[in-house]
Each structure stands twice: as C-alpha cells, then as structure tokens.
Short mmCIF file of C-alpha atoms in Angstrom, two decimals:
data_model
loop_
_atom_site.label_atom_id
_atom_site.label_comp_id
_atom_site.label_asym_id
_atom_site.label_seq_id
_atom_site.Cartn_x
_atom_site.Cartn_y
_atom_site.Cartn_z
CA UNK A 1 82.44 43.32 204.32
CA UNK A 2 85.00 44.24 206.74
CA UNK A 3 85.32 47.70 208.22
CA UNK A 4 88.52 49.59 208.16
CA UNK A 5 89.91 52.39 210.61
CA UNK A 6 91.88 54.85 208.07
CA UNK A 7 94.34 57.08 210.35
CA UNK A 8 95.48 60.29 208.48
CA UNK A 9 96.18 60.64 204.84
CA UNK A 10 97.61 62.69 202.50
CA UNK A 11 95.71 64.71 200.25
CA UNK A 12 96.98 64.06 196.93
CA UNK A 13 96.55 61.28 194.57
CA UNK A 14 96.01 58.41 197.07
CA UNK A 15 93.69 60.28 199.16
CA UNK A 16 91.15 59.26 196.56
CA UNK A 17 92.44 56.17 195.14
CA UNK A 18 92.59 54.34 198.79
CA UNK A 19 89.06 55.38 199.32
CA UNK A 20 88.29 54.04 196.17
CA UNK A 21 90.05 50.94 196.33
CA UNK A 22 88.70 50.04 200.21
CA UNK A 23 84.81 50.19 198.80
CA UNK A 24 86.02 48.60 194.96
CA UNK A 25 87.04 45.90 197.57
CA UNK A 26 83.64 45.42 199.06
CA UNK A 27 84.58 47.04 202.63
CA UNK A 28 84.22 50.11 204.49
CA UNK A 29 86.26 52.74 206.39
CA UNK A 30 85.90 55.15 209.21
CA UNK A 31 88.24 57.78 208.88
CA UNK A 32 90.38 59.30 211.94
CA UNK A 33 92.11 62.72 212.08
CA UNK A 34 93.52 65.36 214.51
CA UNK A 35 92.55 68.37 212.37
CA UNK A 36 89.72 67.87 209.66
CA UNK A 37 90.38 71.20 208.18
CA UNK A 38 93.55 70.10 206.73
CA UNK A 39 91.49 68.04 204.11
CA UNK A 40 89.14 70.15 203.59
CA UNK A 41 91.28 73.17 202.55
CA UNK A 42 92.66 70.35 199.96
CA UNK A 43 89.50 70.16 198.49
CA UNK A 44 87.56 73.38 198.65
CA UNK A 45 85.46 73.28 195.65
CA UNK A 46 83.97 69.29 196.48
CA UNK A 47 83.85 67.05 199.55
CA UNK A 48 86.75 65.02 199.89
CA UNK A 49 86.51 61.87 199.03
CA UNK A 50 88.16 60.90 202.42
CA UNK A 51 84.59 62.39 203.94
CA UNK A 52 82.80 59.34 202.44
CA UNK A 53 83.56 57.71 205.39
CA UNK A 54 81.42 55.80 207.24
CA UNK A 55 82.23 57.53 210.01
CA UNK A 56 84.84 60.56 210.74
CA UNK A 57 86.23 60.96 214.19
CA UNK A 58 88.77 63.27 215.23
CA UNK A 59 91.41 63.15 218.06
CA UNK A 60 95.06 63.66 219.08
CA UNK A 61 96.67 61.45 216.59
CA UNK A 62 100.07 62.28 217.30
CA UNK A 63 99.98 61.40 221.02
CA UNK A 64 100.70 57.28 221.17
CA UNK A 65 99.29 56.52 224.28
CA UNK A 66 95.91 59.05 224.19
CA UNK A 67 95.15 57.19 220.56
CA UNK A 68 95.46 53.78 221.65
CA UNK A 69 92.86 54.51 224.41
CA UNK A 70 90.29 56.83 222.06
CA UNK A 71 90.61 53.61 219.53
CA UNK A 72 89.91 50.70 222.24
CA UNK A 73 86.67 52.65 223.00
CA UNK A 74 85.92 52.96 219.22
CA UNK A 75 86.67 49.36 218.42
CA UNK A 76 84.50 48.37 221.52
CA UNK A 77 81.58 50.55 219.61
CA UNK A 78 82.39 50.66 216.15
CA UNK A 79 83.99 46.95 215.24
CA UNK A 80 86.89 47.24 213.40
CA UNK A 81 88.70 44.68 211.22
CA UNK A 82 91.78 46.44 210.20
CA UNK A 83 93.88 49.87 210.15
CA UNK A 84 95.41 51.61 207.37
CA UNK A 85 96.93 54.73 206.28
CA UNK A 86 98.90 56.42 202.65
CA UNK A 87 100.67 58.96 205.26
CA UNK A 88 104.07 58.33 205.82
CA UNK A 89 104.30 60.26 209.18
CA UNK A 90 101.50 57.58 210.25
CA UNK A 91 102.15 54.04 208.69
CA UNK A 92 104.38 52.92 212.10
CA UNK A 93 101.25 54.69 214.18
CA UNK A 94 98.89 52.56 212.23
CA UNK A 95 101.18 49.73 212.76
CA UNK A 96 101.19 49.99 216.42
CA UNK A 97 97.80 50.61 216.65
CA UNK A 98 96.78 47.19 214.66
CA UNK A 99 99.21 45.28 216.96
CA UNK A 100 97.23 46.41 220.21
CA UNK A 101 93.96 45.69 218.79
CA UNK A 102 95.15 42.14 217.58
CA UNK A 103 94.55 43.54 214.22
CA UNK A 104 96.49 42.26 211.02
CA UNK A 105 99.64 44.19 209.89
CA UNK A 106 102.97 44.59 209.47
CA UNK A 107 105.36 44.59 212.39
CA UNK A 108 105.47 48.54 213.56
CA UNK A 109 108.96 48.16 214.50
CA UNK A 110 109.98 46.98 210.98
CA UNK A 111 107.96 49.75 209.80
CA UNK A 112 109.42 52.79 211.49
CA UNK A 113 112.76 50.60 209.87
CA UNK A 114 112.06 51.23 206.47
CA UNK A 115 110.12 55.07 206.86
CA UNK A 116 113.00 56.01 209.01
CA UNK A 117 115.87 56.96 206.55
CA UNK A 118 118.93 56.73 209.05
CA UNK A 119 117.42 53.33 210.27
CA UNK A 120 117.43 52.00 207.10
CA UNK A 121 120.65 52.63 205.75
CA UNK A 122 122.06 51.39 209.13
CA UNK A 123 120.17 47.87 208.90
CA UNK A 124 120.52 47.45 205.34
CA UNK A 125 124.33 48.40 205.81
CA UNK A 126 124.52 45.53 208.29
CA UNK A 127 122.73 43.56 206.27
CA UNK A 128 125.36 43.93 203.23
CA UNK A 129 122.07 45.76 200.89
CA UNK A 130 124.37 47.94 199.06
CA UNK A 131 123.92 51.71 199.27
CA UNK A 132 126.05 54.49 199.39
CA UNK A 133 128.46 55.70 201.91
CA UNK A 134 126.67 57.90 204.40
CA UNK A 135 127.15 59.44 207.94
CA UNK A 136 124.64 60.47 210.34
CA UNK A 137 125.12 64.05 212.19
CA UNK A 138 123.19 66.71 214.41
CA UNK A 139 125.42 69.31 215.33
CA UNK A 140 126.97 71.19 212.72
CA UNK A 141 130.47 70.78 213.76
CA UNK A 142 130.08 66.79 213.77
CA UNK A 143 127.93 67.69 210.31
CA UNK A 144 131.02 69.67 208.50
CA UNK A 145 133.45 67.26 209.52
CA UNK A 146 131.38 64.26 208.64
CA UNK A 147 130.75 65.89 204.83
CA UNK A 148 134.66 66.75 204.50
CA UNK A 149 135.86 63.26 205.11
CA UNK A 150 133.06 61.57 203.01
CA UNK A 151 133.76 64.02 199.96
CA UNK A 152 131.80 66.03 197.90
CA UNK A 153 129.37 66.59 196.12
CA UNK A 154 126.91 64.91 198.83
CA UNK A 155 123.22 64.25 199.03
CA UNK A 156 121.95 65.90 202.32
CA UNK A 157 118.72 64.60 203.68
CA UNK A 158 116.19 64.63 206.58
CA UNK A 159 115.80 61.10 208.07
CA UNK A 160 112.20 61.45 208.61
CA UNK A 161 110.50 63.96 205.78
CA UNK A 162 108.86 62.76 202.47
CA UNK A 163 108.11 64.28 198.56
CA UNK A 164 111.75 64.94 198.26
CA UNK A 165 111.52 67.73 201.16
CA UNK A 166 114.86 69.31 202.10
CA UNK A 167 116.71 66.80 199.96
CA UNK A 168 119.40 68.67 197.79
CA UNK A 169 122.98 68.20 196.29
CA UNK A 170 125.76 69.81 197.58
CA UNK A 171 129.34 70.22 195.88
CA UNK A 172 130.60 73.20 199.36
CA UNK A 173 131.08 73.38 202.66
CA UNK A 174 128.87 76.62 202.41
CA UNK A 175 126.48 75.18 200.51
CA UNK A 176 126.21 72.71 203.00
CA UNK A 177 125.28 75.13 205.57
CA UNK A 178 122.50 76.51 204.09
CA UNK A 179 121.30 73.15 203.50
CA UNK A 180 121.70 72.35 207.11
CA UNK A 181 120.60 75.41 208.49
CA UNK A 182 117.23 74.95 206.76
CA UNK A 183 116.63 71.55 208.22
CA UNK A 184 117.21 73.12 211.81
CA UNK A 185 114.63 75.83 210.59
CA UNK A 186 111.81 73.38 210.29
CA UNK A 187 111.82 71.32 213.87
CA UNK A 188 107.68 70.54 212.67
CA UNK A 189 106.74 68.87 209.93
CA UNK A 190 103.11 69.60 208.53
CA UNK A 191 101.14 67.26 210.72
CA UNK A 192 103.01 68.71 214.16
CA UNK A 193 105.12 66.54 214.97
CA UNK A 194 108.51 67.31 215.95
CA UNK A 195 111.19 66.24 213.73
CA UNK A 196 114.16 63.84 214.50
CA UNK A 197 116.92 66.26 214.30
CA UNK A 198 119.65 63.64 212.48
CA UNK A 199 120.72 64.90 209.50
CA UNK A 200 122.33 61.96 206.89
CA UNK A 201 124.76 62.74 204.27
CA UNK A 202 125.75 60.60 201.79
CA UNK A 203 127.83 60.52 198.79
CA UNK A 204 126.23 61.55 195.34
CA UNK A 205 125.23 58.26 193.45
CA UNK A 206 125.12 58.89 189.43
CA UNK A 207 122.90 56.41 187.17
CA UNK A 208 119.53 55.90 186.51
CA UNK A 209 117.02 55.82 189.11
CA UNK A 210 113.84 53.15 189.36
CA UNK A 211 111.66 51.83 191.86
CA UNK A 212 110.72 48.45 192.71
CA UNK A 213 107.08 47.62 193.28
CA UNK A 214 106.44 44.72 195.46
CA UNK A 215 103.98 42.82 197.74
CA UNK A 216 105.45 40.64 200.81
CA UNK A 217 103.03 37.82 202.44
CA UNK A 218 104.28 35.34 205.01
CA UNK A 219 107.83 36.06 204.25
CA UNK A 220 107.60 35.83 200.43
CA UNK A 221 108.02 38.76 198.25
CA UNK A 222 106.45 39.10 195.15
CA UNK A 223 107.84 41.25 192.63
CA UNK A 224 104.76 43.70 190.48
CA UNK A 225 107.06 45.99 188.25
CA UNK A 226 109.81 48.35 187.90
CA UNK A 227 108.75 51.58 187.63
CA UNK A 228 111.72 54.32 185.81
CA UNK A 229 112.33 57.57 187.35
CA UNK A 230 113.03 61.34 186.09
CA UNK A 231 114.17 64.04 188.17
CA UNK A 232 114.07 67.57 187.83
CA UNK A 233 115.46 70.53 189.92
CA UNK A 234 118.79 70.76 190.42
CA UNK A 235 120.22 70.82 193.15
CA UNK A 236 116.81 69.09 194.33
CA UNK A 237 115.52 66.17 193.06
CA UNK A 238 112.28 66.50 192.31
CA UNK A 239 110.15 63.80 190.18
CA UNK A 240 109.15 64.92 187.03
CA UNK A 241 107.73 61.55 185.95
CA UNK A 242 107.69 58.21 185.76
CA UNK A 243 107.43 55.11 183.51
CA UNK A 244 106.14 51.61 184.36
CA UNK A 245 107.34 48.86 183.18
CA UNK A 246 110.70 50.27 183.20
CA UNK A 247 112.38 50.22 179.70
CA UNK A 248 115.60 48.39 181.19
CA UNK A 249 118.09 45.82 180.23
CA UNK A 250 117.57 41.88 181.92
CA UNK A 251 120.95 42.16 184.25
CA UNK A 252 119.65 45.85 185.34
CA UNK A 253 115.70 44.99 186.11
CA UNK A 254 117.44 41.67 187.88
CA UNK A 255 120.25 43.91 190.26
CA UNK A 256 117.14 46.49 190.88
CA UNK A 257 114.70 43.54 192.05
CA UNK A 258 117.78 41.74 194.25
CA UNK A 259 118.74 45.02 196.05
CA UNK A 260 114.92 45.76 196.59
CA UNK A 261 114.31 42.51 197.93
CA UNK A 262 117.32 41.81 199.63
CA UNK A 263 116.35 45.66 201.67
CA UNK A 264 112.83 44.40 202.72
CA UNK A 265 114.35 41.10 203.95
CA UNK A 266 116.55 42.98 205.93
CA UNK A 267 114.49 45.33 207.59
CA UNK A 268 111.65 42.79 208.02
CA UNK A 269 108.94 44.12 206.62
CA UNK A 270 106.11 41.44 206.36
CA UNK A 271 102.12 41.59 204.87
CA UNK A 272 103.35 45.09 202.68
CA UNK A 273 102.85 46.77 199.74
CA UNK A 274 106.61 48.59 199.18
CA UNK A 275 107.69 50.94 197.02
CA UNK A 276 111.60 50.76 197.31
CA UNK A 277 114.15 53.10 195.14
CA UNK A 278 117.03 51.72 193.39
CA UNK A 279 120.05 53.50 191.81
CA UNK A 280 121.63 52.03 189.23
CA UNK A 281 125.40 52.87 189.14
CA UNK A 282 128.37 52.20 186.94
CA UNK A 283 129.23 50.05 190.30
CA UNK A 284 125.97 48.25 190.57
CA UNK A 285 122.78 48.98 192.34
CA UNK A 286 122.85 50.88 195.41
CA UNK A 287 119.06 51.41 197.74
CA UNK A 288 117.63 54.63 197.81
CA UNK A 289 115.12 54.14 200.36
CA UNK A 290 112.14 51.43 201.32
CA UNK A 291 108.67 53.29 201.52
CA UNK A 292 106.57 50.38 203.46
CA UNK A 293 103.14 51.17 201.70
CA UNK A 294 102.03 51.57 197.86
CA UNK A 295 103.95 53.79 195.75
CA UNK A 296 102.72 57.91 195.71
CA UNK A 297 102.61 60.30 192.42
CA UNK A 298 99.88 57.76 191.00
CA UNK A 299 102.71 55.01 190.24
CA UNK A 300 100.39 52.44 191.12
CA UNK A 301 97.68 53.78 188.52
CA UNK A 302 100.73 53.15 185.99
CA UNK A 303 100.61 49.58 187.67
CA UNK A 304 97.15 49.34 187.36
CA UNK A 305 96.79 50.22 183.78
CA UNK A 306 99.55 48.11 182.68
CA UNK A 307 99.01 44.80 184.71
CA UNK A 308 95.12 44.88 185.96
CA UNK A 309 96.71 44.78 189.53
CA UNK A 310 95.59 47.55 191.75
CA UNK A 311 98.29 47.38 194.88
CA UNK A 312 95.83 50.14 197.10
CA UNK A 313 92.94 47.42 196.89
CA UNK A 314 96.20 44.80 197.51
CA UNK A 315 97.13 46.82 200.36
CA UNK A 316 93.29 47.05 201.39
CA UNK A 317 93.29 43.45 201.75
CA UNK A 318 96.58 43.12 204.01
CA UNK A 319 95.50 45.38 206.00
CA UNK A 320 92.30 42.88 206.62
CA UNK A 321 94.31 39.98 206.84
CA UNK A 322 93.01 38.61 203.45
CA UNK A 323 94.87 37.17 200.80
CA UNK A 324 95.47 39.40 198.00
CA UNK A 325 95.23 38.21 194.21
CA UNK A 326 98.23 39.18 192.49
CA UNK A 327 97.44 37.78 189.03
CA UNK A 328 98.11 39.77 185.53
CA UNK A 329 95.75 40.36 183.67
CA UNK A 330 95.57 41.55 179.91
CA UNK A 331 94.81 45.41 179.43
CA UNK A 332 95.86 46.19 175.68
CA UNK A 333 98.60 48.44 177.30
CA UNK A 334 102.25 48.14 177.23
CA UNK A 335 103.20 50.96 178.73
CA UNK A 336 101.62 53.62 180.80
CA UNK A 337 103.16 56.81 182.22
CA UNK A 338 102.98 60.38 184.30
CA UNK A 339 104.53 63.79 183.31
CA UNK A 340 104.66 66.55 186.40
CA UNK A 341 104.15 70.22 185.54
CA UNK A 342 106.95 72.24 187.27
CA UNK A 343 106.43 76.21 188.08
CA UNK A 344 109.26 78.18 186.31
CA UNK A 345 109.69 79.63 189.72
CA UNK A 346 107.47 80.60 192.55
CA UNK A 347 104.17 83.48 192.15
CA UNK A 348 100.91 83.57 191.41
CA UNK A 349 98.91 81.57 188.30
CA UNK A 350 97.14 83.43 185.76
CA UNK A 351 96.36 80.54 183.89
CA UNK A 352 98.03 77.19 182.11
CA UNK A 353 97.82 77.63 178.17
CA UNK A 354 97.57 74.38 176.12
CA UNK A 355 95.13 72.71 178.74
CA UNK A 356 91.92 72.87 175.66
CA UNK A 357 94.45 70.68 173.63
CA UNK A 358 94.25 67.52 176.61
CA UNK A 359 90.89 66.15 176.01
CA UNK A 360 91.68 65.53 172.28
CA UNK A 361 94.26 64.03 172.87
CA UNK A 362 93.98 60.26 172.60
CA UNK A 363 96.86 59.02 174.55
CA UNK A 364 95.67 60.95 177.37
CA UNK A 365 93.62 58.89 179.72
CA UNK A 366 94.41 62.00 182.82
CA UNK A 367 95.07 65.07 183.46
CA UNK A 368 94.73 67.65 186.43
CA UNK A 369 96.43 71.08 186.42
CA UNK A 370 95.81 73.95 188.97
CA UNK A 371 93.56 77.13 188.56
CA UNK A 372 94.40 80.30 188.16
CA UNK A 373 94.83 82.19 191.31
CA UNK A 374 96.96 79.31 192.88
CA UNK A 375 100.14 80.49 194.63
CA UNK A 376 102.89 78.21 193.09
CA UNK A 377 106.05 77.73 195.19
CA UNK A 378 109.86 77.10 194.15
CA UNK A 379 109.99 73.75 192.52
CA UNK A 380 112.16 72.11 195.08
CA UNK A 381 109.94 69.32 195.92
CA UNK A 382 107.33 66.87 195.01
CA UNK A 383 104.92 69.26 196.79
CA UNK A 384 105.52 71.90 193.87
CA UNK A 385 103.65 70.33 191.11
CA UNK A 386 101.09 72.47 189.00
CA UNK A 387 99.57 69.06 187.51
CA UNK A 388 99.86 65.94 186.05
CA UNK A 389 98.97 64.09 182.40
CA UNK A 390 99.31 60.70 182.48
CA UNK A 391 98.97 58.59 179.30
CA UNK A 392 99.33 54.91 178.28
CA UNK A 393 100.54 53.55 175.21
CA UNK A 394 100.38 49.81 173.56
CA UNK A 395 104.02 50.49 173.07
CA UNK A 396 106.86 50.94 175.57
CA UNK A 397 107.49 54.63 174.66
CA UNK A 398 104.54 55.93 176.94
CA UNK A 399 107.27 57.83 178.65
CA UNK A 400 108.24 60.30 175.54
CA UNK A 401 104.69 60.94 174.73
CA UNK A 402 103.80 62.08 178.37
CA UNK A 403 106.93 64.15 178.36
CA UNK A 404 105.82 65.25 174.43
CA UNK A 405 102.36 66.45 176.30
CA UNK A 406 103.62 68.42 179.25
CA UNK A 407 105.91 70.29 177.15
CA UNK A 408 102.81 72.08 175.46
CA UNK A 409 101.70 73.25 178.12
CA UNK A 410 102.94 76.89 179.32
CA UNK A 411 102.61 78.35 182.33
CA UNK A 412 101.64 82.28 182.88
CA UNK A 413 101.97 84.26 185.88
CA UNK A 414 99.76 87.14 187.24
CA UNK A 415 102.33 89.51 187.43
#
C-alpha cells in the first residue's frame, strides 16, 4: 500500500473520482491545502470525499520554497511514496515537489510546458506540431497591432487559466478590447495566485474538435481513445459534451493521434496521463492544447465505461512509480457519452423540470443537476454548468441520445 501526498484539487468531477481511484488502487492519500473552506463550500450538504484522507494538512501552497520545507518535515513524519494532484494551477507544483523528495513523476519543467499555453505553442511551433498562427502580447498597443496583422476573427486566450475561462472569438478591434480588458481585470485566479499577464491570440481554426487520450511511460506513448467534442456559447466555447470513442474516419483518428503524440514528444512530457485537443481542419490537424494529467468533465468515466481502463487509477500508479495495466477489457458498451446543462442566462434556480423522467431512463447510467436556490452565472465557461447526464450505449450513437436527454430538461428561474 503506498501512501500518496494529494496537493490541491478541484472540486468537480475528479475531486471524487481520484479519491476513489487512489483507495480502488489499494493505497492511501493525505491531502494538502492552503484554504480547506474552499472544499467544503463545494460540498455543503456531505463531507467531501477529498476529507477521507488519511490525513489533511493545510499550508501556504502557493509559496514554492515555504512548501518544499512544510513537506520535508511531513515526509520525515508521515512517509510518503508519491504526489499527485487533478488541479491544473498545481500539477508543475506537484511536479517539483516529487523531484525534491526523489519521488516518481514527470519532469516539472516539461509540465509547466504543456499547462502553460504560450509555452506550448512556442515548443510545439519549434518542434513543427502544427497549430495555428498565434502571437503573444501584454500591452494593448503590442495586443491591437499583433490581432490586425494576424487577421480576424481570432481566438483570444489567457496562457495560464482553465474550463474555457476568458477564452472567446473575436471578429473587431473593439471586440477585442473588451476581451482584453477583462483579462487585465482578473490579475488572480481562484486559488490566489497572480496571473501571467501574456495574452495569446491566434487565428480562428474551423473543423471538428477531439481530444486525444494517452498514457506516456519511459518515452513510449500509448494511445487510450479519441474522445469528440461539442461546444456551445458563442463567442465562448464552452463544452457541451462529449463522445468517446470518437465517431471519426481512419485518416482523421490517425492525423488526431500523430499531432497529439508528436505535441507530448515535443514538450517532453514523460510517466503522464494527457489529455491533448486536436482540431481537425480542412488543412489538417492543428493542437489545441496538452493538459499533462487525465482528462476533466468525466471524459475518463466515458473511457472507463467503454474500455475497462480507468486512467485516474493509471495516473495513481505513475504517480507511485508503478507500472500501470493498460489492457482492454470487454464492457458490453460501444459507446458512452456526457451532455452539459447550460443556464439560458445568468439568475437564480427555481427548479429543473424533467429531472423525475432520469431514473427511468435506461440509457442513463448518471446524472447530477443543481438545486433550486443555486445562483447560475452566464454560460461562458465550463464553470457554468447546471448538470450533467451521461449515458452509454452498445451502439456508437451514445452521443445523440445524451444530447436527446438534456434537451428534456428545462430550466426555470425564480424570478
């Protein structure tokens, strides 16, 4: 049994299915935070399953040096075998922190690489990974000039924010302001740490969009799935579902994996679970971005149900230094996928109509949808959704009966 130190976490899907898949795997976890009431406001009504914990310690987390020296003193007390985290703002922090304990685990540098979106489209560009054309700014000047001679419509972006955050199209210069001006609003992000202020702009890529799942172990990467895409939102792109295995054609599945791959070699990402996003464009495939750790929105559930493979307990093992088994196995299901529940626009819930009709409903292996009373925001990111159904069919059209579900479901505001 080998005892984990989990750093941070996000408190959506994976919050409970790393847990789960650390003592599925036979091993235990302390858990480490700078601010304990951020999970517990997640989860009111029940403990959280991150507070099954062997142990839960608190301190700075977001001050480098002042964590290494809280977690030699824990190691020398507590014996740990590995680190891990699901939180993107952590994964290089977790890195860094298994390298000075002689821990296993990726290399932090290649890491903060892939969750660092300016750093990876400059290696990957070296590299020759295909992706769009792009240009990195700060000052608004260098920002408007930038935009005019790439064209629009463009793709603005923070380098270093996840779900989709702050991520919009836009086809004006004055458009373009406000999308800048919002990014300089928000020097924090949610877990305090101050943002890189580069802003990268690239040019609007049209085609499908998928995301390869993959495992990497002494330099080989293994290839789980292809997991399809739907967005929502426009001008934001916000992830209304997703699909896995992918319903694609040989030569497209084959240009997806080769970009995918080709992007982890390049950045040098090594004993990882990666989730990496592929576009695929009347030119050929261009990368989206590498996320070094197991896909979020409960992709790897979709994995899971399809294939028997269960990449949180595969990224449980990495982090131990273990071998992970990456063998199929038979499930009965062909398909398996998740349909998001948008809010109409922002205000407060009076209740989701349809929800009575979920249980019956034999496709539907899960479901979760917010109370009434819950403030809903503008859907303009991942963070907006009201809930989830996933379902799984022995067909490949699990996709259009998801989407068939959510659209029964209506949502009614207080006011």
């Amino acid at each position: 049994m080998a005892h984990l130190l989990m750093i941070e976490s996000w408190v959506g899907a994976m919050s409970s299915l790393l847990p789960r898949a650390i003592h599925e795997s036979g091993h235990r976890f302390s858990f480490l935070t700078r601010d304990l009431h951020h999970y517990l406001r997640a989860a009111p009504s029940h403990p959280h399953p991150l507070l099954a914990a062997d142990n839960v310690l608190t301190t700075e987390t977001n001050d480098m040096p002042a964590l290494l020296s809280y977690v030699e003193r824990m190691h020398d007390v507590l014996s740990f075998d590995g680190v891990i985290s699901s939180c993107d703002y952590y994964l290089a922090t977790v890195a860094t922190v298994a390298a000075h304990l002689n821990l296993p685990g990726p290399d932090p540098q290649a890491v903060e690489r892939a969750y660092r979106k300016d750093l990876t489209r400059t290696t990957t560009r070296n590299a020759g990974v295909p992706g769009p054309r792009f240009s990195l700014t700060q000052d608004w000047p260098a920002t408007a000039k930038a935009a005019a001679e790439l064209g629009y419509p463009l793709v603005v972006k923070p380098v270093d924010l996840c779900a989709g955050m702050h991520v919009r199209e836009v086809r004006d210069e004055a458009a373009l302001r406000e999308a800048f001006l919002a990014l300089e609003a928000f020097p924090v992000n949610a877990r305090g740490q101050e943002r890189v202020p580069t802003v990268l702009l690239e040019e609007l890529l049209v085609g499908p969009e998928v995301s390869v799942e993959t495992v990497t172990v002494d330099g080989i990467t293994r290839v789980i799935g292809v997991t399809d895409k739907s967005l929502a939102g426009h001008p934001w792109f916000v992830e209304s579902g997703h699909m896995f295995p992918a319903r694609l054609s040989k030569t497209d599945q084959a240009a997806a994996i080769d970009t995918a791959v080709a992007a982890i070699e390049a950045l040098g990402l090594d004993s990882a679970v990666a989730h990496t996003e592929v576009k695929l464009t009347e030119d050929g495939p261009r990368l989206i971005e590498v996320n070094p750790r197991p896909a979020g929105n409960q992709i790897t559930e979709l994995v899971r149900r399809v294939t028997g493979i269960d990449l949180p307990s595969v990224f449980t093992q990495l982090a131990v230094g273990h071998q992970p088994d990456l063998r199929a196995r038979e499930t009965g299901v062909r398909s398996a996928a998740i349909s998001f529940l948008l809010p109409p626009h922002a205000g407060v819930l009076a209740g989701i109509d349809g929800v009575d009709t979920l249980a019956a409903n034999p496709d539907v292996v899960g479901w979760a949808l917010k109370p009434a009373g819950h403030r809903a925001g503008e859907p303009t990111s991942n963070n907006s959704y009201l809930g989830h159904v996933m379902v799984t069919s022995p067909d490949a059209d699990a996709r259009a009966r998801a989407e068939q579900v959510v659209n029964t479901l209506e949502v009614r505001y207080a006011e």
